[in-house]
mmCIF file of C-alpha atoms and ligand atoms in Angstrom:
data_model
loop_
_atom_site.group_PDB
_atom_site.id
_atom_site.type_symbol
_atom_site.label_atom_id
_atom_site.label_comp_id
_atom_site.label_asym_id
_atom_site.label_seq_id
_atom_site.Cartn_x
_atom_site.Cartn_y
_atom_site.Cartn_z
ATOM 1 C CA MET R 687 -28.333 4.614 -6.606
ATOM 2 C CA SER R 688 -29.761 3.433 -10.015
ATOM 3 C CA ALA R 689 -30.098 -0.617 -10.097
ATOM 4 C CA ASP R 690 -26.908 -1.185 -11.991
ATOM 5 C CA HIS R 691 -24.629 0.564 -9.814
ATOM 6 C CA ILE R 692 -21.578 -1.873 -9.806
ATOM 7 C CA ARG R 693 -20.192 -1.376 -5.868
ATOM 8 C CA ARG R 694 -17.238 0.482 -5.688
ATOM 9 C CA ILE R 695 -14.513 -0.159 -3.208
ATOM 10 C CA ALA R 696 -11.352 2.151 -3.797
ATOM 11 C CA THR R 697 -8.246 0.432 -1.883
ATOM 12 C CA GLU R 698 -5.539 2.666 -1.202
ATOM 13 C CA GLU R 699 -7.008 5.694 0.285
ATOM 14 C CA ALA R 700 -5.518 7.692 3.183
ATOM 15 C CA PHE R 701 -6.140 9.068 6.249
ATOM 16 C CA SER R 702 -4.299 10.406 9.540
ATOM 17 C CA ILE R 703 -4.817 11.299 12.893
ATOM 18 C CA PRO R 704 -3.809 14.179 14.997
ATOM 19 C CA GLU R 705 -1.512 12.238 16.897
ATOM 20 C CA VAL R 706 0.449 11.334 14.319
ATOM 21 C CA ALA R 707 0.258 14.688 12.343
ATOM 22 C CA LEU R 708 1.838 16.150 15.759
ATOM 23 C CA ALA R 709 4.519 13.448 16.185
ATOM 24 C CA LEU R 710 5.929 13.858 12.898
ATOM 25 C CA ARG R 711 5.684 17.869 13.190
ATOM 26 C CA GLY R 712 7.770 16.942 16.158
ATOM 27 C CA LEU R 713 10.298 15.582 14.217
ATOM 28 C CA CYS R 714 10.377 18.660 11.799
ATOM 29 C CA GLU R 715 10.745 21.072 14.957
ATOM 30 C CA VAL R 716 13.735 18.906 16.194
ATOM 31 C CA GLY R 717 15.485 19.417 12.622
ATOM 32 C CA ALA R 718 15.407 15.775 12.277
ATOM 33 C CA GLY R 719 16.849 13.969 8.991
ATOM 34 C CA ALA R 720 17.474 17.237 7.641
ATOM 35 C CA HIS R 721 18.398 15.704 4.287
ATOM 36 C CA ASN R 722 16.058 12.382 4.434
ATOM 37 C CA ILE R 723 13.731 12.222 1.772
ATOM 38 C CA ASP R 724 10.582 11.488 3.782
ATOM 39 C CA MET R 725 11.614 14.757 6.089
ATOM 40 C CA MET R 726 11.046 16.918 2.957
ATOM 41 C CA LEU R 727 7.800 15.288 2.153
ATOM 42 C CA VAL R 728 6.796 16.078 5.912
ATOM 43 C CA ARG R 729 8.068 18.769 6.519
ATOM 44 C CA ASN R 730 5.887 20.008 3.207
ATOM 45 C CA ILE R 731 3.136 18.256 4.717
ATOM 46 C CA TYR R 732 3.094 18.424 8.658
ATOM 47 C CA GLY R 733 5.522 21.574 8.965
ATOM 48 C CA SER R 734 4.615 25.060 10.089
ATOM 49 C CA GLY R 735 4.936 27.684 6.920
ATOM 50 C CA GLY R 736 2.586 25.825 4.470
ATOM 51 C CA ASN R 737 3.916 24.475 1.360
ATOM 52 C CA TYR R 738 1.746 23.302 -1.901
ATOM 53 C CA GLN R 739 1.745 19.385 -0.440
ATOM 54 C CA SER R 740 0.314 21.239 3.344
ATOM 55 C CA ARG R 741 -3.462 20.780 1.416
ATOM 56 C CA PHE R 742 -3.464 17.298 2.367
ATOM 57 C CA LEU R 743 -3.420 17.677 6.402
ATOM 58 C CA ALA R 744 -7.016 18.346 6.348
ATOM 59 C CA PRO R 745 -8.133 16.021 4.180
ATOM 60 C CA LEU R 746 -5.941 13.401 5.538
ATOM 61 C CA LEU R 747 -7.647 14.129 8.852
ATOM 62 C CA ASP R 748 -10.970 14.500 8.200
ATOM 63 C CA LEU R 749 -12.995 10.827 7.760
ATOM 64 C CA GLU R 750 -16.231 11.631 8.537
ATOM 65 C CA GLY R 751 -17.180 14.860 6.621
ATOM 66 C CA GLU R 752 -15.557 16.182 3.420
ATOM 67 C CA ARG R 753 -14.576 12.432 2.518
ATOM 68 C CA LEU R 754 -17.571 11.190 2.755
ATOM 69 C CA ARG R 755 -18.816 14.154 0.504
ATOM 70 C CA ASP R 756 -16.693 13.612 -2.136
ATOM 71 C CA MET R 757 -17.125 9.681 -2.107
ATOM 72 C CA ASP R 758 -20.585 10.534 -2.193
ATOM 73 C CA ALA R 759 -20.265 12.741 -5.377
ATOM 74 C CA SER R 760 -19.001 9.947 -7.174
ATOM 75 C CA GLY R 761 -20.608 6.991 -6.165
ATOM 76 C CA VAL R 762 -17.660 5.903 -3.880
ATOM 77 C CA ASP R 763 -19.116 3.246 -1.858
ATOM 78 C CA MET R 764 -16.480 1.813 0.341
ATOM 79 C CA GLN R 765 -12.934 3.233 1.233
ATOM 80 C CA LEU R 766 -10.172 0.955 2.107
ATOM 81 C CA LEU R 767 -8.222 3.031 4.735
ATOM 82 C CA SER R 768 -4.360 2.992 5.725
ATOM 83 C CA LEU R 769 -2.624 5.507 7.754
ATOM 84 C CA THR R 770 -0.144 7.736 5.454
ATOM 85 C CA ALA R 771 2.887 7.201 4.349
ATOM 86 C CA PRO R 772 5.451 7.298 6.269
ATOM 87 C CA GLY R 773 2.778 5.738 8.924
ATOM 88 C CA VAL R 774 4.892 5.088 11.812
ATOM 89 C CA GLN R 775 8.217 4.107 10.827
ATOM 90 C CA LEU R 776 10.296 7.093 11.329
ATOM 91 C CA PHE R 777 9.656 6.793 15.083
ATOM 92 C CA ASP R 778 11.615 5.170 17.811
ATOM 93 C CA ALA R 779 10.433 1.623 18.889
ATOM 94 C CA ASP R 780 8.056 2.463 21.502
ATOM 95 C CA THR R 781 6.716 5.809 19.763
ATOM 96 C CA ALA R 782 5.459 3.991 16.560
ATOM 97 C CA THR R 783 3.940 1.022 18.521
ATOM 98 C CA GLU R 784 2.289 3.146 20.821
ATOM 99 C CA LEU R 785 1.618 5.059 17.664
ATOM 100 C CA ALA R 786 0.495 2.111 15.487
ATOM 101 C CA THR R 787 -2.189 1.126 18.067
ATOM 102 C CA LEU R 788 -3.986 4.276 18.512
ATOM 103 C CA ALA R 789 -4.292 4.513 14.670
ATOM 104 C CA ASN R 790 -5.731 1.085 14.599
ATOM 105 C CA ASP R 791 -8.320 1.727 17.578
ATOM 106 C CA ARG R 792 -9.032 5.148 15.983
ATOM 107 C CA LEU R 793 -9.812 2.816 12.135
ATOM 108 C CA ALA R 794 -12.016 0.291 14.366
ATOM 109 C CA ALA R 795 -13.875 3.285 15.811
ATOM 110 C CA VAL R 796 -14.606 4.973 12.425
ATOM 111 C CA ILE R 797 -15.553 1.288 11.061
ATOM 112 C CA ALA R 798 -18.019 0.563 13.694
ATOM 113 C CA ARG R 799 -19.515 3.902 12.857
ATOM 114 C CA HIS R 800 -19.774 3.597 9.034
ATOM 115 C CA PRO R 801 -19.414 -0.059 8.548
ATOM 116 C CA ARG R 802 -20.954 0.282 4.944
ATOM 117 C CA ARG R 803 -18.432 3.208 3.721
ATOM 118 C CA PHE R 804 -15.023 2.343 5.789
ATOM 119 C CA ALA R 805 -12.933 -1.324 6.019
ATOM 120 C CA GLY R 806 -9.211 -0.511 7.127
ATOM 121 C CA LEU R 807 -5.489 -1.713 6.871
ATOM 122 C CA ALA R 808 -3.869 -2.096 9.899
ATOM 123 C CA SER R 809 -0.290 -0.471 10.794
ATOM 124 C CA PHE R 810 2.627 -1.885 12.962
ATOM 125 C CA ALA R 811 5.946 -1.042 13.923
ATOM 126 C CA PRO R 812 8.366 -3.213 12.620
ATOM 127 C CA GLN R 813 10.966 -1.225 14.444
ATOM 128 C CA SER R 814 9.787 -4.195 17.031
ATOM 129 C CA PRO R 815 8.746 -7.547 15.308
ATOM 130 C CA LYS R 816 8.141 -9.217 18.049
ATOM 131 C CA ARG R 817 5.399 -6.249 19.412
ATOM 132 C CA ALA R 818 4.199 -5.700 15.849
ATOM 133 C CA VAL R 819 3.659 -9.325 15.618
ATOM 134 C CA LEU R 820 1.023 -8.892 18.453
ATOM 135 C CA GLU R 821 -0.330 -5.936 17.033
ATOM 136 C CA MET R 822 -1.162 -7.739 13.793
ATOM 137 C CA GLU R 823 -2.925 -10.583 15.564
ATOM 138 C CA ARG R 824 -4.852 -8.277 17.932
ATOM 139 C CA ALA R 825 -5.780 -5.617 14.647
ATOM 140 C CA VAL R 826 -7.510 -9.049 13.149
ATOM 141 C CA HIS R 827 -9.092 -10.808 15.688
ATOM 142 C CA LYS R 828 -9.845 -8.120 18.387
ATOM 143 C CA LEU R 829 -10.885 -5.052 16.055
ATOM 144 C CA GLY R 830 -11.895 -6.916 12.883
ATOM 145 C CA LEU R 831 -9.571 -5.311 10.604
ATOM 146 C CA ASN R 832 -9.103 -5.950 6.881
ATOM 147 C CA GLY R 833 -5.093 -6.551 6.389
ATOM 148 C CA PHE R 834 -1.708 -4.782 6.988
ATOM 149 C CA MET R 835 -0.154 -1.310 5.494
ATOM 150 C CA VAL R 836 3.560 -0.902 6.021
ATOM 151 C CA ASN R 837 5.736 1.850 4.231
ATOM 152 C CA SER R 838 8.302 -0.147 3.009
ATOM 153 C CA HIS R 839 11.731 0.147 3.981
ATOM 154 C CA THR R 840 11.970 0.453 7.909
ATOM 155 C CA ASN R 841 15.658 2.018 8.912
ATOM 156 C CA ASN R 842 16.625 1.197 5.550
ATOM 157 C CA GLU R 843 15.936 -2.706 5.972
ATOM 158 C CA TYR R 844 13.702 -3.983 4.167
ATOM 159 C CA LEU R 845 11.240 -6.699 5.096
ATOM 160 C CA ASP R 846 12.752 -9.980 3.342
ATOM 161 C CA ASP R 847 15.585 -9.636 6.182
ATOM 162 C CA PRO R 848 15.047 -12.616 8.396
ATOM 163 C CA LYS R 849 14.687 -10.471 11.574
ATOM 164 C CA TYR R 850 11.056 -8.965 9.840
ATOM 165 C CA TRP R 851 9.880 -12.779 8.961
ATOM 166 C CA PRO R 852 7.951 -13.249 12.020
ATOM 167 C CA VAL R 853 5.593 -10.404 10.132
ATOM 168 C CA LEU R 854 5.670 -12.272 7.007
ATOM 169 C CA GLU R 855 4.854 -15.446 9.077
ATOM 170 C CA ALA R 856 1.665 -13.353 11.035
ATOM 171 C CA ALA R 857 -0.122 -11.851 7.993
ATOM 172 C CA GLU R 858 -0.297 -15.314 6.555
ATOM 173 C CA ALA R 859 -1.018 -17.123 9.410
ATOM 174 C CA LEU R 860 -3.539 -14.458 9.960
ATOM 175 C CA ASN R 861 -4.663 -14.820 5.757
ATOM 176 C CA ARG R 862 -4.279 -10.976 5.720
ATOM 177 C CA CYS R 863 -2.583 -9.306 2.885
ATOM 178 C CA ILE R 864 0.256 -7.006 3.540
ATOM 179 C CA TYR R 865 -0.171 -3.783 1.532
ATOM 180 C CA ILE R 866 3.121 -2.442 0.739
ATOM 181 C CA HIS R 867 2.768 1.798 0.373
ATOM 182 C CA PRO R 868 5.641 3.778 -0.465
ATOM 183 C CA ARG R 869 7.662 6.188 1.644
ATOM 184 C CA GLY R 870 11.016 8.165 0.467
ATOM 185 C CA PRO R 871 13.669 5.584 -0.664
ATOM 186 C CA SER R 872 16.128 4.020 1.784
ATOM 187 C CA ASP R 873 19.459 6.197 1.679
ATOM 188 C CA MET R 874 21.446 4.353 -1.157
ATOM 189 C CA LEU R 875 18.571 4.825 -3.804
ATOM 190 C CA SER R 876 17.845 8.436 -2.361
ATOM 191 C CA GLY R 877 20.604 10.055 -3.869
ATOM 192 C CA PRO R 878 19.332 11.126 -7.506
ATOM 193 C CA MET R 879 15.627 11.977 -6.202
ATOM 194 C CA ARG R 880 16.069 14.411 -5.102
ATOM 195 C CA ASP R 881 16.094 16.788 -7.818
ATOM 196 C CA TYR R 882 13.642 17.857 -10.226
ATOM 197 C CA GLY R 883 10.453 17.031 -7.727
ATOM 198 C CA MET R 884 11.160 13.511 -8.527
ATOM 199 C CA PHE R 885 11.807 12.771 -4.521
ATOM 200 C CA ALA R 886 8.109 10.864 -3.746
ATOM 201 C CA ALA R 887 4.791 10.336 -5.681
ATOM 202 C CA LEU R 888 7.175 10.895 -9.341
ATOM 203 C CA TRP R 889 9.977 8.903 -9.815
ATOM 204 C CA ALA R 890 11.155 7.633 -6.409
ATOM 205 C CA TYR R 891 8.223 6.066 -4.488
ATOM 206 C CA GLY R 892 8.214 3.446 -7.887
ATOM 207 C CA VAL R 893 11.630 3.516 -7.408
ATOM 208 C CA GLU R 894 11.545 2.061 -3.658
ATOM 209 C CA VAL R 895 8.604 -0.169 -3.861
ATOM 210 C CA SER R 896 9.545 -1.915 -6.744
ATOM 211 C CA THR R 897 13.259 -2.974 -5.046
ATOM 212 C CA HIS R 898 11.400 -3.967 -2.145
ATOM 213 C CA ALA R 899 9.348 -6.002 -3.926
ATOM 214 C CA VAL R 900 12.165 -7.944 -6.229
ATOM 215 C CA ARG R 901 14.015 -8.198 -2.629
ATOM 216 C CA LEU R 902 11.216 -10.082 -1.252
ATOM 217 C CA ILE R 903 10.842 -12.329 -4.608
ATOM 218 C CA LEU R 904 14.450 -13.336 -4.729
ATOM 219 C CA SER R 905 14.984 -13.646 -1.253
ATOM 220 C CA GLY R 906 12.850 -17.022 -1.422
ATOM 221 C CA VAL R 907 10.597 -15.677 1.677
ATOM 222 C CA PHE R 908 7.401 -16.750 -1.021
ATOM 223 C CA ASP R 909 9.256 -20.243 -0.763
ATOM 224 C CA ARG R 910 8.746 -20.330 3.355
ATOM 225 C CA TYR R 911 5.638 -18.528 2.533
ATOM 226 C CA PRO R 912 4.066 -20.026 0.263
ATOM 227 C CA LYS R 913 0.665 -18.374 0.827
ATOM 228 C CA LEU R 914 1.578 -14.921 1.627
ATOM 229 C CA LYS R 915 -0.064 -11.977 -0.192
ATOM 230 C CA ILE R 916 2.015 -8.419 -1.012
ATOM 231 C CA CYS R 917 -0.731 -5.546 -2.478
ATOM 232 C CA LEU R 918 1.084 -3.337 -4.328
ATOM 233 C CA GLY R 919 -0.210 0.494 -5.675
ATOM 234 C CA HIS R 920 0.482 2.848 -8.490
ATOM 235 C CA MET R 921 -0.087 -0.611 -11.145
ATOM 236 C CA GLY R 922 1.730 -2.769 -9.176
ATOM 237 C CA GLU R 923 4.889 -0.366 -9.406
ATOM 238 C CA ALA R 924 5.671 -1.071 -12.714
ATOM 239 C CA VAL R 925 7.479 -4.861 -10.973
ATOM 240 C CA HIS R 926 5.157 -7.396 -13.407
ATOM 241 C CA PHE R 927 6.280 -5.279 -16.769
ATOM 242 C CA TRP R 928 9.492 -6.902 -15.711
ATOM 243 C CA SER R 929 8.242 -10.386 -15.896
ATOM 244 C CA TRP R 930 10.088 -11.482 -18.765
ATOM 245 C CA ARG R 931 13.892 -9.856 -17.429
ATOM 246 C CA LEU R 932 13.576 -10.941 -14.106
ATOM 247 C CA ASP R 933 12.771 -14.501 -14.405
ATOM 248 C CA PHE R 934 15.639 -14.478 -17.383
ATOM 249 C CA MET R 935 18.501 -12.709 -15.046
ATOM 250 C CA SER R 936 16.879 -14.755 -12.132
ATOM 251 C CA ALA R 937 18.156 -17.938 -13.400
ATOM 252 C CA ARG R 938 21.149 -16.798 -13.975
ATOM 253 C CA ALA R 939 21.811 -15.549 -10.683
ATOM 254 C CA GLN R 940 20.999 -18.678 -9.496
ATOM 255 C CA MET R 941 23.939 -20.451 -11.025
ATOM 256 C CA ALA R 942 25.923 -17.864 -10.134
ATOM 257 C CA GLY R 943 24.938 -18.353 -5.869
ATOM 258 C CA ALA R 944 21.661 -16.131 -5.604
ATOM 259 C CA PRO R 945 18.883 -18.168 -3.118
ATOM 260 C CA LYS R 946 17.767 -20.601 -5.089
ATOM 261 C CA LEU R 947 14.159 -20.435 -6.024
ATOM 262 C CA SER R 948 10.999 -23.073 -6.434
ATOM 263 C CA LEU R 949 9.223 -20.853 -9.299
ATOM 264 C CA LYS R 950 9.645 -18.122 -11.745
ATOM 265 C CA PRO R 951 9.723 -14.732 -10.283
ATOM 266 C CA SER R 952 6.395 -14.221 -12.708
ATOM 267 C CA GLU R 953 4.783 -16.669 -11.507
ATOM 268 C CA TYR R 954 5.786 -15.394 -7.473
ATOM 269 C CA LEU R 955 4.080 -12.594 -8.923
ATOM 270 C CA ARG R 956 0.810 -14.283 -9.803
ATOM 271 C CA ARG R 957 0.303 -16.211 -6.851
ATOM 272 C CA ASN R 958 2.037 -13.604 -4.324
ATOM 273 C CA PHE R 959 0.829 -10.151 -5.149
ATOM 274 C CA ALA R 960 -1.675 -8.016 -6.050
ATOM 275 C CA ILE R 961 -2.170 -4.849 -7.714
ATOM 276 C CA THR R 962 -4.085 -1.872 -7.207
ATOM 277 C CA THR R 963 -4.471 0.942 -9.854
ATOM 278 C CA SER R 964 -3.566 4.086 -7.547
ATOM 279 C CA GLY R 965 -2.635 7.240 -9.200
ATOM 280 C CA GLN R 966 -1.944 5.877 -12.253
ATOM 281 C CA GLU R 967 -4.968 5.847 -14.874
ATOM 282 C CA SER R 968 -3.381 4.315 -17.755
ATOM 283 C CA PRO R 969 -5.626 1.662 -19.997
ATOM 284 C CA LEU R 970 -2.855 0.072 -21.680
ATOM 285 C CA ALA R 971 -1.329 -0.103 -18.766
ATOM 286 C CA LEU R 972 -4.354 -1.621 -16.821
ATOM 287 C CA ASP R 973 -4.790 -3.927 -19.571
ATOM 288 C CA PHE R 974 -1.154 -5.053 -19.849
ATOM 289 C CA SER R 975 -1.493 -6.037 -16.101
ATOM 290 C CA ILE R 976 -4.833 -8.418 -16.385
ATOM 291 C CA ARG R 977 -3.287 -10.148 -18.941
ATOM 292 C CA GLN R 978 0.237 -10.779 -16.694
ATOM 293 C CA LEU R 979 -1.599 -10.696 -13.598
ATOM 294 C CA GLY R 980 -5.048 -12.045 -14.138
ATOM 295 C CA ILE R 981 -7.814 -10.394 -13.611
ATOM 296 C CA ASP R 982 -8.180 -11.517 -10.030
ATOM 297 C CA ASN R 983 -4.874 -9.813 -8.924
ATOM 298 C CA VAL R 984 -5.808 -6.246 -9.717
ATOM 299 C CA LEU R 985 -7.899 -3.808 -7.808
ATOM 300 C CA TRP R 986 -9.187 -0.762 -7.856
ATOM 301 C CA ALA R 987 -7.845 2.455 -6.128
ATOM 302 C CA ILE R 988 -8.205 6.423 -5.622
ATOM 303 C CA ASP R 989 -5.308 7.482 -3.774
ATOM 304 C CA TYR R 990 -7.588 9.750 -2.008
ATOM 305 C CA PRO R 991 -6.856 12.910 -1.022
ATOM 306 C CA TYR R 992 -3.749 12.478 -2.997
ATOM 307 C CA GLN R 993 -5.652 12.045 -6.738
ATOM 308 C CA PRO R 994 -8.802 13.680 -7.155
ATOM 309 C CA THR R 995 -11.765 10.772 -7.362
ATOM 310 C CA ALA R 996 -13.912 11.984 -10.197
ATOM 311 C CA PRO R 997 -10.982 10.652 -12.716
ATOM 312 C CA ALA R 998 -10.098 7.870 -10.697
ATOM 313 C CA VAL R 999 -14.027 6.869 -10.840
ATOM 314 C CA ALA R 1000 -14.297 7.969 -15.164
ATOM 315 C CA PHE R 1001 -10.990 5.556 -15.837
ATOM 316 C CA MET R 1002 -12.610 2.862 -14.505
ATOM 317 C CA ASP R 1003 -15.643 3.143 -15.435
ATOM 318 C CA GLY R 1004 -14.125 3.910 -18.986
ATOM 319 C CA VAL R 1005 -12.481 0.910 -19.425
ATOM 320 C CA GLN R 1006 -12.660 -1.974 -22.065
ATOM 321 C CA VAL R 1007 -13.284 -4.992 -20.147
ATOM 322 C CA SER R 1008 -16.586 -7.005 -19.269
ATOM 323 C CA ASP R 1009 -19.174 -6.321 -17.224
ATOM 324 C CA ALA R 1010 -17.551 -9.309 -14.697
ATOM 325 C CA GLU R 1011 -14.443 -7.530 -14.922
ATOM 326 C CA ARG R 1012 -15.384 -4.219 -14.446
ATOM 327 C CA HIS R 1013 -17.347 -6.126 -11.034
ATOM 328 C CA GLN R 1014 -14.008 -7.822 -10.222
ATOM 329 C CA LEU R 1015 -12.022 -4.943 -10.607
ATOM 330 C CA TYR R 1016 -14.193 -2.540 -8.504
ATOM 331 C CA HIS R 1017 -15.409 -4.470 -5.404
ATOM 332 C CA GLY R 1018 -14.987 -8.316 -6.218
ATOM 333 C CA ASN R 1019 -11.281 -8.702 -5.660
ATOM 334 C CA ALA R 1020 -11.541 -6.419 -2.958
ATOM 335 C CA GLU R 1021 -13.879 -8.374 -0.906
ATOM 336 C CA ARG R 1022 -11.626 -11.371 -1.573
ATOM 337 C CA LEU R 1023 -8.811 -10.262 -0.995
ATOM 338 C CA PHE R 1024 -9.596 -7.919 2.359
ATOM 339 C CA HIS R 1025 -12.255 -10.247 3.482
ATOM 340 C CA ILE R 1026 -15.226 -7.059 3.006
ATOM 341 C CA PRO R 1027 -18.358 -8.852 3.185
ATOM 342 C CA PRO R 1028 -20.147 -8.781 -0.201
ATOM 343 C CA LEU R 1029 -23.041 -7.462 -0.199
ATOM 344 C CA THR R 1030 -26.590 -9.277 -0.223
HETATM 345 C C1 1WB L 976 2.209 11.902 -2.326
HETATM 346 C C2 1WB L 976 1.571 10.865 -2.210
HETATM 347 C C3 1WB L 976 2.484 12.220 -1.130
HETATM 348 C C4 1WB L 976 1.093 9.887 -1.576
HETATM 349 C C5 1WB L 976 2.327 11.573 0.001
HETATM 350 O O1 1WB L 976 2.666 11.994 1.332
HETATM 351 C C6 1WB L 976 2.145 10.585 -0.162
HETATM 352 C C7 1WB L 976 2.009 13.289 -3.228
HETATM 353 C C8 1WB L 976 2.913 11.221 2.481
HETATM 354 O O2 1WB L 976 1.691 13.052 -4.384
HETATM 355 O O3 1WB L 976 2.607 14.482 -2.869
HETATM 356 C C9 1WB L 976 0.883 8.519 -1.755
HETATM 357 O O4 1WB L 976 0.332 7.944 -0.852
HETATM 358 O O5 1WB L 976 0.462 8.362 -2.999
HETATM 359 MN MN1 MN L 977 -1.259 6.605 -1.297
#
């Protein structure tokens, strides 16, 4: 690599393991949740029969072959890996806890073999908050993983629910960020999303996660856990675009009885959130995001294998920012937020 190469750390990069893929295929075979949006995706990717999305299965399961060649071809130094959506969140608590543990072990093993090429976000099973906390502690202290990944709602519940506060408390205490990745929206949000291909990345994913983020903000959990950091992909799922309106309307909502907040929503967005550019390669949206959230809170991502690598690199190489800012976007912020050792 040339002397002026900027380290590139991609921060929302998906993988799976055969055991999780088989368990998801098992859900298809028993006909689970036939009308559930996640099951539409699961059938597309893991079901037998083949579909336009089934081409993702092989690259998800591959870690050390084509994935590394793809990274090399575009000068991507490191992928921050995470178990792909819906992770373990469709399973019963025991299965989910077991599969999260297995996926985290596998992740740690591949990072140990390629410490300069991979870092990883640990999975946990919110279905059992108590065991989730134990796994989060193990993932950081024993496995050295870099943060956490959760695929939005769990059985239609969001992390502002007090039953999940131990998970938020653990992330804050461990000083590791929780990345909230999309999955099919919860039941009440799903109805209008079934048509026109809207059910996943096209539209439904963003509605699901932006709703999750706004619930967290308005519930007041960031007054309870002021150091908690949440990461959102897809250019922040557009939540920060709503800053002014969130501030204005939440003041009204508080006067009408909503929980009292010590900060404005826009202030929590700057203090408690970071966003990545996964699958959202608009220079205009990036420029707005940097100005609204601060350069420290914006990180580069590809969304491999769902998005092609080369255009994601071309996007970040081409945006009009200073050299120092490009370094932050490409690697400095990821190193700080995800505890990835800087190159010496
Ligand atoms: C797609 C994208 C499908 C993602 C996924 O299924 C995930 C898609 C789990 O583009 O069809 C993703 O992570 O962005
Ligand atoms: Mn993704």
